[in-house]
Coordinates of C-alpha atoms in Angstrom, one line a residue:
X157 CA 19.9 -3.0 -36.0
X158 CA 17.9 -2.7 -38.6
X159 CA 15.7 1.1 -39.3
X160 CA 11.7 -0.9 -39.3
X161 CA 13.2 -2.8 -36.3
X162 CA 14.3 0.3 -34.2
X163 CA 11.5 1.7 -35.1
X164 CA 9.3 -1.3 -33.7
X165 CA 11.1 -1.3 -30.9
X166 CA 10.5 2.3 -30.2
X167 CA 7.2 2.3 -30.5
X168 CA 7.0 -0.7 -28.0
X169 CA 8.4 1.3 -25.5
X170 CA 6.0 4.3 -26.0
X171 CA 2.9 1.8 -25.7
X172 CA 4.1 0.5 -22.7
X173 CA 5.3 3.9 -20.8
X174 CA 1.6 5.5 -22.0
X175 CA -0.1 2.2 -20.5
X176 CA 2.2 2.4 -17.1
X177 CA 1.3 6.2 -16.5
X178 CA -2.9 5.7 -17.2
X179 CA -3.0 2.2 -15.6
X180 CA -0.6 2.8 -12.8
X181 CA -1.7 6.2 -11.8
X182 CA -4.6 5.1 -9.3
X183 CA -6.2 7.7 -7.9
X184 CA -8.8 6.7 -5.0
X185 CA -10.6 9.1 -2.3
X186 CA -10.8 8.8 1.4
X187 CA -14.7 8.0 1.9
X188 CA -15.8 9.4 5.3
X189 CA -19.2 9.4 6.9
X190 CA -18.9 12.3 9.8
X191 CA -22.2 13.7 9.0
X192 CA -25.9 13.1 8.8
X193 CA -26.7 14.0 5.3
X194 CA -24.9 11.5 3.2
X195 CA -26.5 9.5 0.7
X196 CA -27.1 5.6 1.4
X197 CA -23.7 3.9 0.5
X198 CA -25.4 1.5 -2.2
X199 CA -26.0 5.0 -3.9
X200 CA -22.6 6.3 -3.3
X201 CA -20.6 2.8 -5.1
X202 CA -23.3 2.7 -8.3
X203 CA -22.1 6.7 -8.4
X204 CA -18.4 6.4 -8.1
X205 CA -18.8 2.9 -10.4
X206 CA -20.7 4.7 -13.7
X207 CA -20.2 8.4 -12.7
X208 CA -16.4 8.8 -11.7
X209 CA -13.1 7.6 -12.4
X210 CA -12.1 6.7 -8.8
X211 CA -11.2 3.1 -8.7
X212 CA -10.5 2.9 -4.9
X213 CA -11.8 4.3 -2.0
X214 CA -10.2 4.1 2.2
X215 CA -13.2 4.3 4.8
X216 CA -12.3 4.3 8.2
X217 CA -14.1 1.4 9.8
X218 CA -15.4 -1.5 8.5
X219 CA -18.8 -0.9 8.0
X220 CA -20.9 -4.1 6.8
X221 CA -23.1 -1.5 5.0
X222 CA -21.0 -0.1 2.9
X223 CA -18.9 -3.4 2.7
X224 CA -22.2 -5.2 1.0
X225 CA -22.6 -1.9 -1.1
X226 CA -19.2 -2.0 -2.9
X227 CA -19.3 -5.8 -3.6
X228 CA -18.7 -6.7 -7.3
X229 CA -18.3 -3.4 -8.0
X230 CA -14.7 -4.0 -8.8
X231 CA -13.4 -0.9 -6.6
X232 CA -10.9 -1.6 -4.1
X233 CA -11.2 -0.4 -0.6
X234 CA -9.3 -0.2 2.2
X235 CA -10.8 -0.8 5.7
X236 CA -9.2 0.3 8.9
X237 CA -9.0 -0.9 12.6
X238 CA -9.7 2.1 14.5
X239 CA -7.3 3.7 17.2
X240 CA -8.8 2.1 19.9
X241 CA -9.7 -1.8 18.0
X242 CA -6.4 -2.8 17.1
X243 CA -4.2 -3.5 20.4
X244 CA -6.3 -6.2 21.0
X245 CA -5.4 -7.8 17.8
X246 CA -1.8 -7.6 18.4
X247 CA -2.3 -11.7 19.5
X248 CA -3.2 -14.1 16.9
X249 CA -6.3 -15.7 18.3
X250 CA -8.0 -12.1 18.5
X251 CA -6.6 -11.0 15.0
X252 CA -8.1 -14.2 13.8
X253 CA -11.6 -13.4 14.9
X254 CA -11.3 -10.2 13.8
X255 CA -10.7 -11.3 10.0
X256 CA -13.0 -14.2 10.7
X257 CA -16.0 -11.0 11.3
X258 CA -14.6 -8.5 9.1
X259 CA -13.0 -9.4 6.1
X260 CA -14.6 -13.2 5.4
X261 CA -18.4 -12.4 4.9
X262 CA -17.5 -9.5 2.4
X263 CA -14.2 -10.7 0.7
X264 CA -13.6 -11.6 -2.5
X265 CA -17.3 -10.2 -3.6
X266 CA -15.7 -6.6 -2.0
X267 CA -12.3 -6.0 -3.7
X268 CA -11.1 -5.6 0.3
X269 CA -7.1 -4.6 -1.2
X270 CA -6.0 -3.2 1.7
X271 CA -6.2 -3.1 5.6
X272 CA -5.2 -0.2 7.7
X273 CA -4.1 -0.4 11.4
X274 CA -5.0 2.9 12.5
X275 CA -4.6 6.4 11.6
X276 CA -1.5 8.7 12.6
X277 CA -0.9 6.5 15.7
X278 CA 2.7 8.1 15.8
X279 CA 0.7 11.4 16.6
X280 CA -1.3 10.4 19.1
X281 CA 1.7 10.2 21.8
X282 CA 0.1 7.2 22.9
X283 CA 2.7 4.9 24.4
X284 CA 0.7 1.6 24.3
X285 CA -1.0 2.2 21.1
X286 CA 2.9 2.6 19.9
X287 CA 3.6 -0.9 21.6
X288 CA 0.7 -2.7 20.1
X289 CA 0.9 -1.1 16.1
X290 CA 3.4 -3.4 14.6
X291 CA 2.6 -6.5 16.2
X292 CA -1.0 -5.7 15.6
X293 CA -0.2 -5.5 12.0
X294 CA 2.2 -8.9 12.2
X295 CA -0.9 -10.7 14.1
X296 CA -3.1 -9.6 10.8
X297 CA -1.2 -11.0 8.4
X298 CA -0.7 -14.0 10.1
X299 CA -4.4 -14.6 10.1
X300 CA -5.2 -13.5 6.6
X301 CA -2.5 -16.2 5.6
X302 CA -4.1 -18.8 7.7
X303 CA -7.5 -18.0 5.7
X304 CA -5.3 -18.6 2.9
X305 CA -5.8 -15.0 2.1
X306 CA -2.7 -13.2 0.3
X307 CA -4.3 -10.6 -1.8
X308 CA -4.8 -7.9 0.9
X309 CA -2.0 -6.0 2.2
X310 CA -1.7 -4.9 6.0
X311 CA -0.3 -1.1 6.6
X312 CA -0.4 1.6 9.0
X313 CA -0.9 5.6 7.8
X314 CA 1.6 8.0 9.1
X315 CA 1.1 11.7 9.4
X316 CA 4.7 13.9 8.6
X317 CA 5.1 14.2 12.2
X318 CA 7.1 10.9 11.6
X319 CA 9.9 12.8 10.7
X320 CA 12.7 14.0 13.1
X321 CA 11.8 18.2 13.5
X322 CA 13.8 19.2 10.2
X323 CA 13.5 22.9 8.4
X324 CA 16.0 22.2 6.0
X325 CA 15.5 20.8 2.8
X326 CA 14.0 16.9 1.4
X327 CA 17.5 15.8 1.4
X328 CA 17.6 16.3 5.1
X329 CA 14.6 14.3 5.8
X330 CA 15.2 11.5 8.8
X331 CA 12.9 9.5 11.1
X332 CA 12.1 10.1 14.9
X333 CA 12.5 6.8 16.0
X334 CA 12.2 2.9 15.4
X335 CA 10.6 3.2 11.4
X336 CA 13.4 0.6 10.4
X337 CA 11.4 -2.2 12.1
X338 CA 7.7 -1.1 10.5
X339 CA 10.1 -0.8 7.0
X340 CA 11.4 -4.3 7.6
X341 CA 7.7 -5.6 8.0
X342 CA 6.8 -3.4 5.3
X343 CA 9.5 -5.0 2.6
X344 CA 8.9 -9.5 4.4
X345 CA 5.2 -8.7 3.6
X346 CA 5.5 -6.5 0.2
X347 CA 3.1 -4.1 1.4
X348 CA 3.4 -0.3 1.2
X349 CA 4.5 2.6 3.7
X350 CA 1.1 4.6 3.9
X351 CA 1.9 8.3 4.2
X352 CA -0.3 11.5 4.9
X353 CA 1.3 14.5 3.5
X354 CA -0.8 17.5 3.7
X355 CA 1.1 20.5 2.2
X356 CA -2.0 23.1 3.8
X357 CA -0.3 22.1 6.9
X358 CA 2.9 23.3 5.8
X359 CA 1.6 26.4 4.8
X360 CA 2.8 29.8 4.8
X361 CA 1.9 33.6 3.9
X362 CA 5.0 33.3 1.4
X363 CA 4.6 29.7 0.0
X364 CA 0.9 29.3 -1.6
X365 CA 2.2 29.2 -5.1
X366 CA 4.5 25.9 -3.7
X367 CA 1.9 24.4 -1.8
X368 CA -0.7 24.5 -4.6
X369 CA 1.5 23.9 -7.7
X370 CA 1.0 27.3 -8.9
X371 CA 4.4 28.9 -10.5
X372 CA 7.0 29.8 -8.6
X373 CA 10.7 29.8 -8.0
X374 CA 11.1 26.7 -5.9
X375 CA 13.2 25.7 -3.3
X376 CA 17.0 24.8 -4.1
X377 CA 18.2 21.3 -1.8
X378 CA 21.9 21.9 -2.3
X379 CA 23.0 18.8 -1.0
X380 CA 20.9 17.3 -4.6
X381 CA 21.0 19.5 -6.6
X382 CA 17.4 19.3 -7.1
X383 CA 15.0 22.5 -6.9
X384 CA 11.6 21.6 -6.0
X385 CA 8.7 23.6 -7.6
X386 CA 5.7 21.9 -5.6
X387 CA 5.1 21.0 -2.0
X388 CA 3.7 18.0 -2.2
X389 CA 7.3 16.5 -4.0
X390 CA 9.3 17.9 -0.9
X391 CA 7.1 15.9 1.2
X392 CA 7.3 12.8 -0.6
X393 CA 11.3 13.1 -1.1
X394 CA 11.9 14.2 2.6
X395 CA 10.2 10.9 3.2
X396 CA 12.0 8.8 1.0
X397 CA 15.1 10.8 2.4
X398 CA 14.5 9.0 5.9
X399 CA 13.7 5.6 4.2
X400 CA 16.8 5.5 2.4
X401 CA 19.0 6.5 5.6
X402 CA 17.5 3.4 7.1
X403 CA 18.3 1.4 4.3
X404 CA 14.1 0.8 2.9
X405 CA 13.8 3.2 0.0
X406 CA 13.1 0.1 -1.8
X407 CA 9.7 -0.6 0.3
X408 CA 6.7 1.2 -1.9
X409 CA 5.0 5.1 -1.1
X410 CA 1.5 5.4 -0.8
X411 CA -0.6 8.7 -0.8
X412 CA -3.5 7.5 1.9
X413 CA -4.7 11.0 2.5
X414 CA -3.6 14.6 1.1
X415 CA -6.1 17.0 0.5
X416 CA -7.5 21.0 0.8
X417 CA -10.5 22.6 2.4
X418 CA -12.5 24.5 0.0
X419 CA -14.3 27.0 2.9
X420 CA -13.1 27.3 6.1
X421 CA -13.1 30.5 9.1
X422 CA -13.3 34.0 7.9
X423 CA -9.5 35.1 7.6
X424 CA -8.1 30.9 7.5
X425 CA -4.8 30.9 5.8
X426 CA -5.2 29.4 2.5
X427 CA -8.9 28.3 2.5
X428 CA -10.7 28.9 -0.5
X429 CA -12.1 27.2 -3.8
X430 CA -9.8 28.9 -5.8
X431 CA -7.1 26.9 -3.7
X432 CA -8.8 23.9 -3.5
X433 CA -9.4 23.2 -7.1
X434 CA -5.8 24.5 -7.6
X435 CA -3.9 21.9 -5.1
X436 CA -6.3 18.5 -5.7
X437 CA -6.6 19.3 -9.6
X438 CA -2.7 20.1 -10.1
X439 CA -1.6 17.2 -7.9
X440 CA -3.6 14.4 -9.8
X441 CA -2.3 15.7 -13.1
X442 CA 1.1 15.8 -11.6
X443 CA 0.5 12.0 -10.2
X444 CA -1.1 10.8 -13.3
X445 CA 1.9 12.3 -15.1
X446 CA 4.1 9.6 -14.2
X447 CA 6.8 12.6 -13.7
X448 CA 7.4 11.4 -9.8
X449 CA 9.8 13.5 -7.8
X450 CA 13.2 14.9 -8.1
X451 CA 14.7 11.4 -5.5
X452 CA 11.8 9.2 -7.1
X453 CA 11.7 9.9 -10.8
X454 CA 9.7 8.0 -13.1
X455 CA 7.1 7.0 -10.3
X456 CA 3.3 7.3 -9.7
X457 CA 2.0 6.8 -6.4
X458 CA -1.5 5.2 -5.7
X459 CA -3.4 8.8 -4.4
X460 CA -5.9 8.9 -2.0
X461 CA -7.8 12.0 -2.0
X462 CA -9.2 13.5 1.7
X463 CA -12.1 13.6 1.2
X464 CA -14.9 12.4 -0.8
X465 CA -17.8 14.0 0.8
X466 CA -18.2 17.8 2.8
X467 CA -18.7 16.3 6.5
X468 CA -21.0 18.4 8.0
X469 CA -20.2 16.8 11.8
X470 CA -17.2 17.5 12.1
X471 CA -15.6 20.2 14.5
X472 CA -14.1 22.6 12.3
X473 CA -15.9 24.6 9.1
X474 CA -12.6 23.5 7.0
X475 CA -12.6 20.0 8.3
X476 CA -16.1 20.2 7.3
X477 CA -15.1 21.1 3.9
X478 CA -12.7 18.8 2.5
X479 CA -14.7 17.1 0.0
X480 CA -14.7 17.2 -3.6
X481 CA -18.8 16.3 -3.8
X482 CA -22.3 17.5 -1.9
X483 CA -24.3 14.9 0.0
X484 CA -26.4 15.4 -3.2
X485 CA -23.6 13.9 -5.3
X486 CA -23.2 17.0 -7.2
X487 CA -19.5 18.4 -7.3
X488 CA -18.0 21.2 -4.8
X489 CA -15.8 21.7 -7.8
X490 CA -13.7 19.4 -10.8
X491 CA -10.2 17.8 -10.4
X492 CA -11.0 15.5 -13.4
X493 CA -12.8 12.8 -11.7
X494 CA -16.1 12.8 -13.4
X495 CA -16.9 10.9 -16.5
X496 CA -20.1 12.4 -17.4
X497 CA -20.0 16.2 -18.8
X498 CA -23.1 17.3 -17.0
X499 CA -21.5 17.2 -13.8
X500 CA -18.3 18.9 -14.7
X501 CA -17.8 22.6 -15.0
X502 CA -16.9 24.0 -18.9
X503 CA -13.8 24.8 -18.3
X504 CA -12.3 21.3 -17.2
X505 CA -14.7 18.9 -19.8
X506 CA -11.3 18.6 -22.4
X507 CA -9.0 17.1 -19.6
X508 CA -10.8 14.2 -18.5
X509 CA -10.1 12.4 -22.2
X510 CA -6.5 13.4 -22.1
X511 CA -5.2 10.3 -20.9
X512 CA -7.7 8.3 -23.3
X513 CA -6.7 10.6 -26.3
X514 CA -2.9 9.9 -25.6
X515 CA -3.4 5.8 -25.4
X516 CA -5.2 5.8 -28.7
X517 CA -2.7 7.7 -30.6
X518 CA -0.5 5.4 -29.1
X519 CA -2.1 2.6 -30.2
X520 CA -2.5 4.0 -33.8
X521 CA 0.4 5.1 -34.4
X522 CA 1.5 1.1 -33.3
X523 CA -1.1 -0.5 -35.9
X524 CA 0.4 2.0 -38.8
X525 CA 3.8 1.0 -37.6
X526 CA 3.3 -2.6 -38.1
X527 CA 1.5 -2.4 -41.1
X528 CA 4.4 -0.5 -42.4
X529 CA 7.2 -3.1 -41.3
X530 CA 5.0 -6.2 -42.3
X531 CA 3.4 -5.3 -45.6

């Protein structure tokens, strides 16, 4: 082949790998309302729409309020069916309703992407929630299809406690029980598994470096090959482990919560700013990236941060204190998320243009390539 033509070619590839890591790299926040100090949510979508990068949010309800608020504001969101709503819905008539109340006065005005059967259902014990969650989330489908609605996926988050009790490394990941029939759903439908790895759970004295993607000397899987340097990635792979010995790796990860407290009890293992800004800041340059994981190179997974908001309601001070802004809207600190300076702290105003630098060097660097070949 000819040197302009490699050359072309090359630089075709690079344009389109730089697009796939700052267009496919969604980050999105979990947008609770546990408190009685947030602002109004027509204030909170015109803030996340001209002050923020986040493109998506996850609420937990389906809140006609904040439904109307996010209309043709062109961020999706994900609504959920809470714990105790969805068996119900597991026949058609009653799913049909539901979508007739829920999703047809807002949708397509609200960018509705996404519904979410539940929360953690697995880790309630709950033996007739169990029953109902898959043909709950069957029922829904069924009845967004008969309103001839194809564009919003059906899904269920799962906490880690998913997986079979397992200290050994991601290679050794594997499923309690009965996942191969929610994966089967998952790849018929082409929706995503939604997963809810929280490596402040998995926390030790010994491993804050690995939990918060600070340096540090990883953990060897021998049975890979692979040594893992974050938390977060030995999640994920343990996770695709167990897909894969059910024969779905090829059924689609979602992040729907992850997250770190920034304050919590006097003497709380890990809880502080410093940690905070260390875990949510490293793991969306890590997702944006495009690196993926050791089992999953190459990949970016669509994020959901936990949370968007401090939630002064609920029980614990660290549950209270998951959120990267004030009720005021001002920051609790930066992970790159901002798009005006005056809300972001010195230090961190360089990085939020990193991704827009890279695409127009890119771009350049395409235009003098072309102009080279072709004049």
């Amino acid at each position: 082949m000819e040197p302009k033509k490699l050359l072309l070619l090359f630089l075709f590839f690079l344009f389109h790998s730089a697009c796939h890591v700052i267009l496919t790299a969604a980050i999105g926040v979990n947008y609770g309302t546990v408190a009685d100090n947030l602002p109004p949510p027509s204030q909170v979508a015109t803030f996340l729409k001209t002050k923020t990068t986040i493109d998506r949010v996850k609420i937990f309800d389906t809140n006609p309020d904040v439904l109307r608020a996010f209309a043709n504001t062109g961020i999706a969101v994900t609504v959920t069916v809470g714990n105790g709503d969805f068996p119900p819905l597991a026949k058609l008539p009653a799913a049909q309703s539901w979508v007739a109340d829920n999703i047809l006065p807002f949708y397509p005005r609200t960018n509705i992407n996404r519904i979410a059967v539940g929360n953690e259902i697995l880790a309630t014990s709950d033996k007739d929630l169990i029953a109902h969650l898959l043909p709950a989330m069957k029922a829904l489908h069924s009845a967004l299809n008969l309103a001839n609605i194809t564009a919003i996926q059906v899904s269920t988050p799962h906490s880690l406690g998913i997986l079979a009790p397992n200290t050994g490394p991601p290679s050794q990941g594997q499923f309690r029980t009965g996942y191969d029939k929610i994966l089967e759903y998952h790849r018929q439908t082409k929706s995503p598994f939604l997963v809810n790895p929280y490596p402040f759970f998995g926390l030790s004295p010994d491993t804050l470096n690995y939990a918060t993607f600070r340096p540090n000397g990883g953990v060897f899987d021998n049975a890979t090959g692979m040594n893992y340097t974050n938390m977060f990635d030995a999640q994920m792979d343990a996770v695709f482990s167990a897909m894969k010995k059910v024969g779905h790796e090829d059924v689609d990860l979602v992040v729907a919560e992850t997250g770190w407290p920034s304050a919590g009890d006097p003497n709380q293992l890990g809880v502080s700013l410093e940690n905070a800004v260390s875990y949510n800041g490293n793991l969306i340059r890590h997702v944006r990236s495009g690196k993926g994981t050791p089992l999953m190179p190459n990949r970016t997974f669509e994020t959901y941060i936990f949370a968007l908001f401090n939630e002064n309601l609920k029980p614990t001070l660290s549950e209270q204190n998951y959120g990267l802004f004030k009720p005021d809207l001002d920051p609790v600190y930066d992970v790159v998320l901002c798009v005006s300076d005056t809300l972001r702290p010195s230090f961190f105003k360089n990085e939020s243009v990193l991704t827009t630098k890279l695409l127009r060097v890119v771009v350049v660097l395409c235009v003098l390539t072309v102009r080279f070949i072709f004049i």
